[in-house]
């Protein structure tokens, strides 16, 4: 699995998950439990969204189309 997005903003996270699911991809969100311990307000505890390796390029393109210049992809 590869990371396609990372945020500590629950609204952004929800949007990204919805966009990926709408594209028939299966995102997996990590670090939700850790981030929720701090109420999601701690900037160094991000929730990470991952997709299967074979879906990574498509997921990045879907997010780029949906978020435009606001999409800052993680380093591969």
mmCIF file of C-alpha atoms in Angstrom:
data_model
loop_
_atom_site.group_PDB
_atom_site.id
_atom_site.type_symbol
_atom_site.label_atom_id
_atom_site.label_comp_id
_atom_site.label_asym_id
_atom_site.label_seq_id
_atom_site.Cartn_x
_atom_site.Cartn_y
_atom_site.Cartn_z
ATOM 1 C CA UNK A 1 0.000 0.000 0.000
ATOM 2 C CA UNK A 2 1.127 3.535 -0.753
ATOM 3 C CA UNK A 3 0.207 6.851 0.825
ATOM 4 C CA UNK A 4 -1.723 9.338 -1.338
ATOM 5 C CA UNK A 5 -2.782 11.934 1.241
ATOM 6 C CA UNK A 6 -2.057 13.044 4.774
ATOM 7 C CA UNK A 7 -3.958 15.528 6.946
ATOM 8 C CA UNK A 8 -5.069 16.307 10.466
ATOM 9 C CA UNK A 9 -8.209 18.066 9.182
ATOM 10 C CA UNK A 10 -11.245 15.753 9.531
ATOM 11 C CA UNK A 11 -13.187 17.622 6.826
ATOM 12 C CA UNK A 12 -10.381 17.202 4.280
ATOM 13 C CA UNK A 13 -10.008 13.575 5.280
ATOM 14 C CA UNK A 14 -13.704 12.894 4.757
ATOM 15 C CA UNK A 15 -13.643 14.600 1.350
ATOM 16 C CA UNK A 16 -10.556 12.692 0.186
ATOM 17 C CA UNK A 17 -12.035 9.363 1.283
ATOM 18 C CA UNK A 18 -15.326 10.154 -0.502
ATOM 19 C CA UNK A 19 -13.553 11.169 -3.728
ATOM 20 C CA UNK A 20 -11.465 7.993 -3.750
ATOM 21 C CA UNK A 21 -14.453 5.760 -2.999
ATOM 22 C CA UNK A 22 -16.451 7.500 -5.728
ATOM 23 C CA UNK A 23 -13.632 6.566 -8.138
ATOM 24 C CA UNK A 24 -14.128 2.933 -7.054
ATOM 25 C CA UNK A 25 -10.858 2.833 -5.144
ATOM 26 C CA UNK A 26 -10.516 1.387 -1.653
ATOM 27 C CA UNK A 27 -8.717 3.864 0.599
ATOM 28 C CA UNK A 28 -7.404 2.794 3.981
ATOM 29 C CA UNK A 29 -6.977 5.443 6.667
ATOM 30 C CA UNK A 30 -4.229 4.996 9.237
ATOM 31 C CA UNK A 31 -3.513 6.836 12.485
ATOM 32 C CA UNK A 32 -7.133 7.779 13.187
ATOM 33 C CA UNK A 33 -6.961 6.411 16.718
ATOM 34 C CA UNK A 34 -3.738 8.237 17.539
ATOM 35 C CA UNK A 35 -5.000 11.519 16.108
ATOM 36 C CA UNK A 36 -8.322 11.262 17.948
ATOM 37 C CA UNK A 37 -6.541 10.933 21.294
ATOM 38 C CA UNK A 38 -5.417 14.525 20.832
ATOM 39 C CA UNK A 39 -8.715 15.672 19.342
ATOM 40 C CA UNK A 40 -7.235 15.954 15.863
ATOM 41 C CA UNK A 41 -5.759 19.320 16.747
ATOM 42 C CA UNK A 42 -2.131 18.294 17.058
ATOM 43 C CA UNK A 43 -0.430 19.177 13.764
ATOM 44 C CA UNK A 44 2.228 16.473 13.914
ATOM 45 C CA UNK A 45 -0.308 13.613 14.146
ATOM 46 C CA UNK A 46 -1.742 13.281 10.659
ATOM 47 C CA UNK A 47 -4.156 10.703 9.401
ATOM 48 C CA UNK A 48 -2.699 8.987 6.348
ATOM 49 C CA UNK A 49 -4.759 7.715 3.423
ATOM 50 C CA UNK A 50 -3.321 4.755 1.538
ATOM 51 C CA UNK A 51 -4.393 2.807 -1.528
ATOM 52 C CA UNK A 52 -3.219 -0.435 -3.107
ATOM 53 C CA UNK A 53 0.054 -0.155 -5.004
ATOM 54 C CA UNK A 54 -1.651 -0.793 -8.335
ATOM 55 C CA UNK A 55 -4.194 2.007 -7.666
ATOM 56 C CA UNK A 56 -1.643 4.607 -6.556
ATOM 57 C CA UNK A 57 -1.247 6.506 -9.850
ATOM 58 C CA UNK A 58 -4.995 6.581 -10.453
ATOM 59 C CA UNK A 59 -5.638 7.766 -6.885
ATOM 60 C CA UNK A 60 -3.112 10.588 -7.245
ATOM 61 C CA UNK A 61 -4.756 11.713 -10.493
ATOM 62 C CA UNK A 62 -8.247 11.547 -8.973
ATOM 63 C CA UNK A 63 -7.130 13.680 -6.033
ATOM 64 C CA UNK A 64 -5.316 16.127 -8.299
ATOM 65 C CA UNK A 65 -8.496 16.530 -10.372
ATOM 66 C CA UNK A 66 -10.654 16.979 -7.265
ATOM 67 C CA UNK A 67 -8.366 19.240 -5.246
ATOM 68 C CA UNK A 68 -6.472 21.070 -7.973
ATOM 69 C CA UNK A 69 -3.473 22.985 -6.711
ATOM 70 C CA UNK A 70 -4.499 22.278 -3.114
ATOM 71 C CA UNK A 71 -3.339 18.671 -3.594
ATOM 72 C CA UNK A 72 0.132 18.231 -2.166
ATOM 73 C CA UNK A 73 1.105 14.613 -2.853
ATOM 74 C CA UNK A 74 3.388 12.890 -0.369
ATOM 75 C CA UNK A 75 6.851 11.924 -1.532
ATOM 76 C CA UNK A 76 6.857 8.439 -3.118
#
